[in-house]
Amino acid sequence: MDDVEPGPDLEPAGQGVVDLLGVLAYGQLSAYFRLSADAAAAPSLPVSLALAGQATGGFERYRRIEARLRDLGIDPTHAMEPFVAVLRDFHARTEPADWLEGLVKAYVGDSIAADFNRELASFADERTRSLVTDVLDTTEEAEVVLAALRDAIAADPHEADRLALWGRRLVGEAMASAQRVALERDDLAELLVGGPGRPGADLAEIGRMLVRITEAHQERMGRLGFTP
Amino acid sequence: MDDVEPGPDLEPAGQGVVDLLGVLAYGQLSAYFRLSADAAAAPSLPVSLALAGQATGGFERYRRIEARLRDLGIDPTHAMEPFVAVLRDFHARTEPADWLEGLVKAYVGDSIAADFNRELASFADERTRSLVTDVLDTTEEAEVVLAALRDAIAADPHEADRLALWGRRLVGEAMASAQRVALERDDLAELLVGGPGRPGADLAEIGRMLVRITEAHQERMGRLGFTP
């Protein structure tokens, strides 16, 4: 409760939930910006249109989270601001060298972020959990990016090694950013590990969570034909 | 009728209308891409969000034109392709040097394009005309860009001269691009000036049209506090 005024609908464990919605909102907004740029740079109109459809879908998802924050009496900008720096740093450190690296980043990075947020949401109240689960159900859109990537790799198989390496780099940077968020935002960390009078995950459970996220990542790399 | 298969709902003067919808669709798509980039580069979250809302609105407008093209039995990609080169050239020649120039371009350039398209649509069939008029009624969104620009100029009045010059450059480039489109696309030009068995504008009417477009541009420059 250190920096936002709780609204009438906010539960006692509120700041963790506000943090979760804030990081999720800014994440969706960033995803929209990057994917729009990828769409603009796409080599053909059909691919450009498919990616633009996914990008604007990200903005729609942002808007749904924004609406929930407003319902809670929270200024969305205020909720997002603590996460702007860490996400900007992540994007600055993982600036794609070309269009294909951008696509891998959209596919791999957004999926890992979604997995993290879903795990966190499982410790939040029912309404937040169902919003997060619903908002992050972007299987259909991920297929668009996956299809564009597969086509590009099929057209130039030599790209695969470079992109697989890039995928590994992205997952490392994503994990480091998640750790930084956990260190900087006590309330969000508390949502996960519990606090006074509130149960949370123990170390074994956090371990299993990281295993689940890593395995899902490896499965995605496999779907691209990469050795994880 | 040189390069698309007319659908069942397409009238005899069809290719001109298809061209109009094609250039309009690609124009909205380009506007969406550029405005998303402007939104991503905005100096604050609230301005970024306002611009992102306008950008995604452009994509929604694109989708409505796309739907109309499909109704006419036309492949949207096919309808847009003749205009990709000329619009890309326009954007390459008017690459904004910074965020403020990007905003002026969004405000001035998109408005001039809208004025041109509305004038052309007045010679099209009723359904096309009402779609174009409806899609281009973006007064509300232009206010978002205008407000962001005014704030920026108020914060640094020395920018005004440079941006006014930039606005004049943009209108010149826009007029040159419109002329190139008219020269390259006979059917679109014919929508305006008429063809066998179809009345159109005479030279005096085209003159008045250019006066209307120029006056509207000068009024917009005036609203920014610029001498046109």
Short mmCIF file of C-alpha atoms in Angstrom, two decimals:
data_model
loop_
_atom_site.label_atom_id
_atom_site.label_comp_id
_atom_site.label_asym_id
_atom_site.label_seq_id
_atom_site.Cartn_x
_atom_site.Cartn_y
_atom_site.Cartn_z
CA MET A 1 0.00 0.00 0.00
CA ASP A 2 2.98 2.25 -0.40
CA ASP A 3 2.06 4.34 -3.39
CA VAL A 4 -1.53 4.09 -4.55
CA GLU A 5 -4.84 5.01 -3.00
CA PRO A 6 -6.91 1.84 -2.74
CA GLY A 7 -10.42 2.05 -4.16
CA PRO A 8 -13.58 0.67 -2.57
CA ASP A 9 -13.31 -2.72 -4.33
CA LEU A 10 -9.70 -3.36 -3.31
CA GLU A 11 -9.01 -6.27 -0.99
CA PRO A 12 -6.46 -6.18 1.85
CA ALA A 13 -3.81 -7.93 -0.28
CA GLY A 14 -4.44 -5.16 -2.77
CA GLN A 15 -1.10 -3.64 -3.67
CA GLY A 16 0.21 -6.96 -4.96
CA VAL A 17 -2.81 -7.28 -7.23
CA VAL A 18 -2.44 -3.66 -8.38
CA ASP A 19 1.22 -4.38 -9.15
CA LEU A 20 0.26 -7.49 -11.09
CA LEU A 21 -2.31 -5.58 -13.13
CA GLY A 22 0.16 -2.72 -13.60
CA VAL A 23 2.99 -4.87 -14.91
CA LEU A 24 0.55 -6.79 -17.08
CA ALA A 25 -0.95 -3.57 -18.50
CA TYR A 26 2.43 -2.07 -19.33
CA GLY A 27 3.59 -5.40 -20.73
CA GLN A 28 0.61 -5.54 -23.11
CA LEU A 29 1.17 -1.95 -24.12
CA SER A 30 4.85 -2.61 -24.87
CA ALA A 31 3.93 -5.74 -26.79
CA TYR A 32 1.51 -3.69 -28.87
CA PHE A 33 4.19 -1.09 -29.67
CA ARG A 34 6.81 -3.64 -30.66
CA LEU A 35 4.47 -5.81 -32.68
CA SER A 36 3.15 -2.76 -34.55
CA ALA A 37 6.74 -1.95 -35.51
CA ASP A 38 7.28 -5.57 -36.60
CA ALA A 39 4.08 -5.41 -38.64
CA ALA A 40 5.21 -2.16 -40.32
CA ALA A 41 8.53 -3.78 -41.26
CA ALA A 42 7.03 -7.06 -42.51
CA PRO A 43 8.20 -8.18 -45.96
CA SER A 44 4.69 -8.54 -47.41
CA LEU A 45 1.26 -6.98 -46.96
CA PRO A 46 -0.50 -10.20 -45.83
CA VAL A 47 2.10 -10.83 -43.09
CA SER A 48 1.99 -7.16 -42.15
CA LEU A 49 -1.79 -7.31 -41.78
CA ALA A 50 -1.71 -10.50 -39.72
CA LEU A 51 0.82 -9.00 -37.32
CA ALA A 52 -1.05 -5.68 -37.15
CA GLY A 53 -4.19 -7.61 -36.15
CA GLN A 54 -2.26 -9.22 -33.34
CA ALA A 55 -0.69 -5.93 -32.28
CA THR A 56 -4.01 -4.11 -31.98
CA GLY A 57 -5.35 -7.14 -30.08
CA GLY A 58 -2.63 -6.40 -27.52
CA PHE A 59 -3.92 -2.87 -27.16
CA GLU A 60 -7.45 -4.21 -26.64
CA ARG A 61 -6.07 -6.44 -23.88
CA TYR A 62 -4.34 -3.45 -22.36
CA ARG A 63 -7.68 -1.64 -22.32
CA ARG A 64 -9.41 -4.46 -20.45
CA ILE A 65 -6.77 -4.38 -17.71
CA GLU A 66 -6.98 -0.59 -17.62
CA ALA A 67 -10.77 -0.86 -17.12
CA ARG A 68 -10.24 -3.27 -14.20
CA LEU A 69 -7.74 -0.89 -12.58
CA ARG A 70 -10.24 1.96 -12.91
CA ASP A 71 -12.93 -0.26 -11.34
CA LEU A 72 -10.56 -0.68 -8.42
CA GLY A 73 -10.26 3.10 -8.18
CA ILE A 74 -6.63 3.02 -9.37
CA ASP A 75 -5.07 5.40 -11.90
CA PRO A 76 -3.70 3.02 -14.59
CA THR A 77 -0.70 5.27 -15.29
CA HIS A 78 0.18 5.18 -11.61
CA ALA A 79 -0.09 1.39 -11.52
CA MET A 80 2.16 0.98 -14.58
CA GLU A 81 4.83 3.51 -13.74
CA PRO A 82 6.85 1.32 -11.32
CA PHE A 83 7.42 -1.15 -14.18
CA VAL A 84 8.26 1.23 -17.00
CA ALA A 85 12.00 1.36 -16.27
CA VAL A 86 12.54 -2.38 -15.90
CA LEU A 87 10.59 -3.18 -19.07
CA ARG A 88 12.32 -0.41 -21.04
CA ASP A 89 15.67 -1.79 -19.88
CA PHE A 90 14.64 -5.27 -20.95
CA HIS A 91 13.67 -3.99 -24.40
CA ALA A 92 16.84 -1.90 -24.72
CA ARG A 93 18.99 -4.94 -23.85
CA THR A 94 17.08 -7.13 -26.30
CA GLU A 95 16.76 -4.78 -29.27
CA PRO A 96 16.20 -7.10 -32.27
CA ALA A 97 18.87 -6.78 -34.96
CA ASP A 98 16.33 -7.45 -37.69
CA TRP A 99 12.75 -8.35 -38.44
CA LEU A 100 13.17 -12.07 -37.69
CA GLU A 101 14.72 -11.42 -34.28
CA GLY A 102 11.74 -9.14 -33.60
CA LEU A 103 9.35 -11.96 -34.40
CA VAL A 104 11.21 -14.43 -32.18
CA LYS A 105 11.08 -11.84 -29.42
CA ALA A 106 7.33 -11.42 -29.89
CA TYR A 107 6.79 -15.18 -29.86
CA VAL A 108 9.20 -16.16 -27.09
CA GLY A 109 9.22 -13.03 -24.93
CA ASP A 110 5.49 -12.37 -24.80
CA SER A 111 4.80 -16.04 -24.06
CA ILE A 112 7.23 -16.13 -21.14
CA ALA A 113 5.80 -12.90 -19.75
CA ALA A 114 2.31 -14.39 -20.07
CA ASP A 115 3.40 -17.56 -18.23
CA PHE A 116 4.88 -15.52 -15.38
CA ASN A 117 1.78 -13.38 -15.07
CA ARG A 118 -0.54 -16.38 -15.09
CA GLU A 119 1.45 -18.02 -12.30
CA LEU A 120 1.29 -14.83 -10.25
CA ALA A 121 -2.44 -14.45 -10.92
CA SER A 122 -3.11 -17.90 -9.47
CA PHE A 123 -2.40 -16.31 -6.07
CA ALA A 124 -4.72 -13.34 -6.64
CA ASP A 125 -8.45 -12.99 -6.03
CA GLU A 126 -10.89 -14.85 -8.27
CA ARG A 127 -11.84 -11.85 -10.41
CA THR A 128 -8.24 -10.83 -11.10
CA ARG A 129 -7.33 -14.46 -11.84
CA SER A 130 -10.09 -14.87 -14.39
CA LEU A 131 -9.33 -11.52 -16.05
CA VAL A 132 -5.62 -12.36 -16.34
CA THR A 133 -6.28 -15.87 -17.63
CA ASP A 134 -8.77 -14.54 -20.13
CA VAL A 135 -6.60 -11.64 -21.30
CA LEU A 136 -3.56 -13.87 -21.71
CA ASP A 137 -5.35 -16.53 -23.75
CA THR A 138 -3.69 -15.41 -26.97
CA THR A 139 -3.05 -18.83 -28.49
CA GLU A 140 -4.69 -17.78 -31.72
CA GLU A 141 -2.54 -14.69 -32.14
CA ALA A 142 0.65 -16.53 -31.21
CA GLU A 143 -0.13 -18.86 -34.13
CA VAL A 144 0.07 -15.86 -36.49
CA VAL A 145 3.58 -15.02 -35.30
CA LEU A 146 4.56 -18.69 -35.27
CA ALA A 147 3.36 -19.15 -38.86
CA ALA A 148 5.27 -16.06 -40.06
CA LEU A 149 8.42 -17.30 -38.30
CA ARG A 150 8.14 -20.83 -39.66
CA ASP A 151 7.72 -19.50 -43.20
CA ALA A 152 10.75 -17.27 -42.83
CA ILE A 153 12.89 -20.10 -41.43
CA ALA A 154 11.70 -22.50 -44.14
CA ALA A 155 12.74 -19.89 -46.75
CA ASP A 156 16.20 -19.57 -45.21
CA PRO A 157 17.06 -22.53 -42.93
CA HIS A 158 20.50 -21.05 -42.14
CA GLU A 159 18.72 -18.52 -39.92
CA ALA A 160 17.68 -21.24 -37.45
CA ASP A 161 20.94 -21.39 -35.45
CA ARG A 162 21.19 -17.65 -35.00
CA LEU A 163 17.53 -17.42 -33.94
CA ALA A 164 17.80 -20.34 -31.52
CA LEU A 165 20.71 -18.56 -29.82
CA TRP A 166 18.65 -15.37 -29.73
CA GLY A 167 15.76 -17.29 -28.13
CA ARG A 168 18.07 -18.53 -25.35
CA ARG A 169 19.37 -15.02 -24.78
CA LEU A 170 15.80 -13.70 -24.53
CA VAL A 171 14.76 -16.23 -21.91
CA GLY A 172 17.83 -15.35 -19.81
CA GLU A 173 17.07 -11.63 -20.00
CA ALA A 174 13.38 -12.26 -19.22
CA MET A 175 14.27 -14.27 -16.10
CA ALA A 176 16.68 -11.53 -14.96
CA SER A 177 13.98 -8.88 -15.43
CA ALA A 178 11.43 -10.95 -13.50
CA GLN A 179 13.95 -11.28 -10.68
CA ARG A 180 14.56 -7.53 -10.67
CA VAL A 181 10.80 -6.88 -10.47
CA ALA A 182 10.49 -9.34 -7.57
CA LEU A 183 13.36 -7.60 -5.73
CA GLU A 184 12.06 -4.09 -6.32
CA ARG A 185 8.36 -4.70 -5.68
CA ASP A 186 7.86 -6.28 -2.29
CA ASP A 187 4.08 -6.32 -2.68
CA LEU A 188 4.21 -8.26 -5.92
CA ALA A 189 6.70 -10.72 -4.43
CA GLU A 190 4.42 -11.05 -1.41
CA LEU A 191 1.51 -11.96 -3.67
CA LEU A 192 3.62 -14.98 -4.64
CA VAL A 193 5.30 -15.98 -1.39
CA GLY A 194 2.58 -14.80 1.01
CA GLY A 195 2.75 -12.33 3.86
CA PRO A 196 1.37 -11.79 7.35
CA GLY A 197 -1.88 -13.78 7.58
CA ARG A 198 -1.75 -14.72 3.90
CA PRO A 199 -0.49 -18.05 2.64
CA GLY A 200 1.69 -18.17 -0.47
CA ALA A 201 4.04 -20.46 -2.35
CA ASP A 202 6.91 -22.19 -0.55
CA LEU A 203 10.34 -22.57 -2.11
CA ALA A 204 9.49 -25.96 -3.63
CA GLU A 205 6.43 -24.48 -5.27
CA ILE A 206 8.45 -21.57 -6.69
CA GLY A 207 10.91 -24.13 -8.03
CA ARG A 208 8.10 -26.04 -9.73
CA MET A 209 6.78 -22.77 -11.17
CA LEU A 210 10.16 -21.99 -12.75
CA VAL A 211 10.32 -25.54 -14.13
CA ARG A 212 6.85 -25.11 -15.69
CA ILE A 213 7.84 -21.78 -17.29
CA THR A 214 11.13 -23.19 -18.60
CA GLU A 215 9.46 -26.30 -20.02
CA ALA A 216 6.80 -24.25 -21.78
CA HIS A 217 9.59 -22.14 -23.29
CA GLN A 218 11.45 -25.24 -24.48
CA GLU A 219 8.28 -26.59 -26.04
CA ARG A 220 7.83 -23.32 -27.96
CA MET A 221 11.44 -23.43 -29.17
CA GLY A 222 10.78 -27.01 -30.29
CA ARG A 223 7.75 -25.89 -32.29
CA LEU A 224 10.08 -23.57 -34.19
CA GLY A 225 12.32 -26.52 -34.91
CA PHE A 226 15.02 -25.20 -32.52
CA THR A 227 16.93 -27.35 -30.09
CA PRO A 228 16.15 -25.62 -26.78
CA MET B 1 -10.96 -2.82 -64.90
CA ASP B 2 -7.34 -3.61 -65.67
CA ASP B 3 -6.24 -5.66 -62.73
CA VAL B 4 -8.99 -6.91 -60.44
CA GLU B 5 -11.87 -9.29 -60.88
CA PRO B 6 -15.07 -7.36 -60.20
CA GLY B 7 -17.40 -8.95 -57.67
CA PRO B 8 -21.19 -9.26 -58.05
CA ASP B 9 -21.88 -5.97 -56.22
CA LEU B 10 -19.47 -3.88 -58.32
CA GLU B 11 -20.92 -1.16 -60.52
CA PRO B 12 -19.68 -0.36 -64.05
CA ALA B 13 -17.51 2.54 -62.81
CA GLY B 14 -16.01 0.00 -60.42
CA GLN B 15 -12.25 0.16 -60.78
CA GLY B 16 -12.17 3.81 -59.72
CA VAL B 17 -14.08 2.95 -56.55
CA VAL B 18 -11.83 -0.04 -55.90
CA ASP B 19 -8.82 2.25 -56.31
CA LEU B 20 -10.34 4.78 -53.93
CA LEU B 21 -10.99 2.09 -51.31
CA GLY B 22 -7.51 0.64 -51.93
CA VAL B 23 -5.64 3.91 -51.45
CA LEU B 24 -7.82 4.73 -48.46
CA ALA B 25 -7.21 1.30 -46.88
CA TYR B 26 -3.45 1.48 -47.32
CA GLY B 27 -3.46 5.09 -46.13
CA GLN B 28 -5.24 4.11 -42.90
CA LEU B 29 -2.87 1.20 -42.42
CA SER B 30 0.18 3.46 -42.88
CA ALA B 31 -1.33 6.02 -40.52
CA TYR B 32 -1.78 3.27 -37.93
CA PHE B 33 1.86 2.19 -38.26
CA ARG B 34 3.26 5.69 -38.00
CA LEU B 35 1.03 6.77 -35.16
CA SER B 36 1.87 3.61 -33.20
CA ALA B 37 5.54 4.52 -33.54
CA ASP B 38 4.78 8.09 -32.42
CA ALA B 39 2.86 6.70 -29.45
CA ALA B 40 5.76 4.43 -28.50
CA ALA B 41 8.15 7.40 -28.59
CA ALA B 42 5.88 9.79 -26.66
CA PRO B 43 7.52 11.56 -23.72
CA SER B 44 4.90 10.47 -21.16
CA LEU B 45 2.55 7.54 -20.56
CA PRO B 46 -0.71 9.57 -20.81
CA VAL B 47 0.30 11.07 -24.19
CA SER B 48 1.50 7.65 -25.33
CA LEU B 49 -1.86 6.11 -24.41
CA ALA B 50 -3.86 8.83 -26.13
CA LEU B 51 -1.88 8.40 -29.35
CA ALA B 52 -2.07 4.61 -29.14
CA GLY B 53 -5.85 4.90 -28.91
CA GLN B 54 -5.88 6.97 -32.06
CA ALA B 55 -3.47 4.62 -33.83
CA THR B 56 -5.57 1.52 -33.15
CA GLY B 57 -8.63 3.49 -34.25
CA GLY B 58 -6.88 3.81 -37.62
CA PHE B 59 -6.54 0.06 -37.81
CA GLU B 60 -10.26 -0.32 -37.02
CA ARG B 61 -10.97 2.07 -39.91
CA TYR B 62 -8.72 0.01 -42.14
CA ARG B 63 -10.75 -3.07 -41.21
CA ARG B 64 -14.03 -1.44 -42.20
CA ILE B 65 -12.69 -0.58 -45.65
CA GLU B 66 -11.26 -4.07 -45.96
CA ALA B 67 -14.70 -5.52 -45.17
CA ARG B 68 -16.28 -3.35 -47.89
CA LEU B 69 -13.68 -4.52 -50.42
CA ARG B 70 -14.44 -8.14 -49.52
CA ASP B 71 -18.17 -7.43 -49.94
CA LEU B 72 -17.33 -6.25 -53.45
CA GLY B 73 -15.52 -9.52 -54.07
CA ILE B 74 -12.13 -7.80 -54.14
CA ASP B 75 -8.96 -9.05 -52.45
CA PRO B 76 -7.94 -6.11 -50.17
CA THR B 77 -4.22 -6.79 -50.69
CA HIS B 78 -4.75 -6.61 -54.43
CA ALA B 79 -6.63 -3.31 -54.13
CA MET B 80 -3.91 -1.74 -51.95
CA GLU B 81 -0.85 -2.93 -53.83
CA PRO B 82 -0.91 -0.25 -56.59
CA PHE B 83 -0.55 2.44 -53.87
CA VAL B 84 2.11 0.87 -51.69
CA ALA B 85 5.05 2.33 -53.63
CA VAL B 86 3.77 5.89 -53.86
CA LEU B 87 2.82 6.00 -50.16
CA ARG B 88 6.12 4.42 -49.11
CA ASP B 89 7.96 7.02 -51.19
CA PHE B 90 5.93 9.79 -49.57
CA HIS B 91 6.81 8.48 -46.12
CA ALA B 92 10.48 8.01 -47.02
CA ARG B 93 10.67 11.61 -48.31
CA THR B 94 8.92 12.93 -45.19
CA GLU B 95 10.65 10.92 -42.48
CA PRO B 96 10.16 12.98 -39.30
CA ALA B 97 13.43 14.08 -37.69
CA ASP B 98 11.92 13.79 -34.22
CA TRP B 99 8.76 13.11 -32.27
CA LEU B 100 7.26 16.57 -32.82
CA GLU B 101 7.70 16.39 -36.57
CA GLY B 102 5.99 13.00 -36.42
CA LEU B 103 3.02 14.56 -34.64
CA VAL B 104 2.77 17.40 -37.16
CA LYS B 105 2.87 14.81 -39.90
CA ALA B 106 0.07 12.84 -38.26
CA TYR B 107 -2.02 15.97 -37.83
CA VAL B 108 -1.34 17.67 -41.16
CA GLY B 109 -0.67 14.72 -43.44
CA ASP B 110 -3.55 12.50 -42.37
CA SER B 111 -5.97 15.42 -42.57
CA ILE B 112 -4.93 16.34 -46.12
CA ALA B 113 -5.18 12.70 -47.21
CA ALA B 114 -8.66 12.55 -45.63
CA ASP B 115 -9.73 15.72 -47.47
CA PHE B 116 -8.54 14.32 -50.80
CA ASN B 117 -10.31 11.03 -50.24
CA ARG B 118 -13.55 12.71 -49.21
CA GLU B 119 -13.50 14.83 -52.38
CA LEU B 120 -12.94 11.74 -54.50
CA ALA B 121 -15.68 9.83 -52.67
CA SER B 122 -18.21 12.53 -53.55
CA PHE B 123 -18.04 11.14 -57.10
CA ALA B 124 -18.50 7.51 -56.03
CA ASP B 125 -21.69 5.53 -55.41
CA GLU B 126 -23.81 6.29 -52.34
CA ARG B 127 -22.59 3.35 -50.25
CA THR B 128 -18.91 4.07 -50.88
CA ARG B 129 -19.48 7.76 -50.19
CA SER B 130 -21.13 7.15 -46.85
CA LEU B 131 -18.49 4.60 -45.80
CA VAL B 132 -15.65 6.99 -46.68
CA THR B 133 -17.31 9.96 -44.98
CA ASP B 134 -17.99 7.88 -41.90
CA VAL B 135 -14.52 6.32 -41.75
CA LEU B 136 -12.81 9.67 -42.20
CA ASP B 137 -14.80 11.43 -39.49
CA THR B 138 -11.87 11.39 -37.08
CA THR B 139 -12.30 14.85 -35.62
CA GLU B 140 -12.17 13.46 -32.10
CA GLU B 141 -8.88 11.65 -32.67
CA ALA B 142 -7.31 14.62 -34.45
CA GLU B 143 -8.02 16.58 -31.26
CA VAL B 144 -5.77 14.17 -29.34
CA VAL B 145 -2.86 14.86 -31.67
CA LEU B 146 -3.63 18.58 -31.74
CA ALA B 147 -3.66 18.75 -27.93
CA ALA B 148 -0.33 16.90 -27.67
CA LEU B 149 1.19 19.24 -30.26
CA ARG B 150 -0.11 22.38 -28.61
CA ASP B 151 1.25 21.27 -25.23
CA ALA B 152 4.65 20.57 -26.77
CA ILE B 153 4.76 23.94 -28.57
CA ALA B 154 3.61 25.78 -25.43
CA ALA B 155 6.45 24.10 -23.52
CA ASP B 156 8.99 25.19 -26.14
CA PRO B 157 7.70 28.05 -28.34
CA HIS B 158 10.95 28.15 -30.33
CA GLU B 159 9.83 24.93 -32.02
CA ALA B 160 6.97 26.72 -33.80
CA ASP B 161 8.98 28.11 -36.74
CA ARG B 162 10.67 24.84 -37.55
CA LEU B 163 7.36 22.95 -37.34
CA ALA B 164 5.51 25.51 -39.48
CA LEU B 165 8.16 25.05 -42.18
CA TRP B 166 7.80 21.29 -41.84
CA GLY B 167 4.01 21.62 -42.24
CA ARG B 168 4.49 23.52 -45.52
CA ARG B 169 6.93 20.90 -46.76
CA LEU B 170 4.43 18.14 -45.91
CA VAL B 171 1.59 19.75 -47.84
CA GLY B 172 3.84 20.12 -50.89
CA GLU B 173 4.89 16.48 -50.76
CA ALA B 174 1.27 15.37 -50.23
CA MET B 175 0.12 17.32 -53.29
CA ALA B 176 2.96 15.83 -55.38
CA SER B 177 2.00 12.32 -54.26
CA ALA B 178 -1.67 12.91 -55.07
CA GLN B 179 -0.63 14.07 -58.55
CA ARG B 180 1.51 10.98 -59.04
CA VAL B 181 -1.42 8.74 -58.04
CA ALA B 182 -3.70 10.60 -60.47
CA LEU B 183 -1.16 10.14 -63.29
CA GLU B 184 -0.52 6.46 -62.57
CA ARG B 185 -4.09 5.36 -61.92
CA ASP B 186 -6.33 6.29 -64.83
CA ASP B 187 -9.38 4.72 -63.22
CA LEU B 188 -9.05 6.75 -60.06
CA ALA B 189 -8.52 9.95 -62.08
CA GLU B 190 -11.57 9.01 -64.14
CA LEU B 191 -13.66 8.75 -60.98
CA LEU B 192 -12.88 12.44 -60.51
CA VAL B 193 -12.98 13.80 -64.06
CA GLY B 194 -15.55 11.40 -65.49
CA GLY B 195 -15.28 9.01 -68.41
CA PRO B 196 -17.35 7.64 -71.30
CA GLY B 197 -20.99 7.99 -70.30
CA ARG B 198 -20.09 9.19 -66.81
CA PRO B 199 -20.06 12.82 -65.78
CA GLY B 200 -17.27 14.15 -63.57
CA ALA B 201 -15.67 17.36 -62.40
CA ASP B 202 -14.61 19.99 -64.91
CA LEU B 203 -11.38 21.96 -64.52
CA ALA B 204 -13.07 24.76 -62.57
CA GLU B 205 -14.46 22.23 -60.12
CA ILE B 206 -11.03 20.61 -59.67
CA GLY B 207 -9.64 24.08 -59.03
CA ARG B 208 -12.26 24.71 -56.35
CA MET B 209 -11.47 21.32 -54.81
CA LEU B 210 -7.78 22.22 -54.50
CA VAL B 211 -8.75 25.57 -52.97
CA ARG B 212 -10.95 23.78 -50.39
CA ILE B 213 -8.15 21.37 -49.48
CA THR B 214 -5.57 24.16 -49.21
CA GLU B 215 -7.87 26.33 -47.10
CA ALA B 216 -8.61 23.47 -44.73
CA HIS B 217 -4.86 22.91 -44.39
CA GLN B 218 -4.25 26.59 -43.63
CA GLU B 219 -6.99 26.54 -41.02
CA ARG B 220 -5.31 23.57 -39.32
CA MET B 221 -1.95 25.34 -39.36
CA GLY B 222 -3.68 28.33 -37.81
CA ARG B 223 -5.08 26.17 -35.02
CA LEU B 224 -1.48 25.26 -34.18
CA GLY B 225 -0.66 28.96 -34.01
CA PHE B 226 1.40 28.74 -37.24
CA THR B 227 1.25 31.31 -40.00
CA PRO B 228 0.30 29.15 -43.00
#
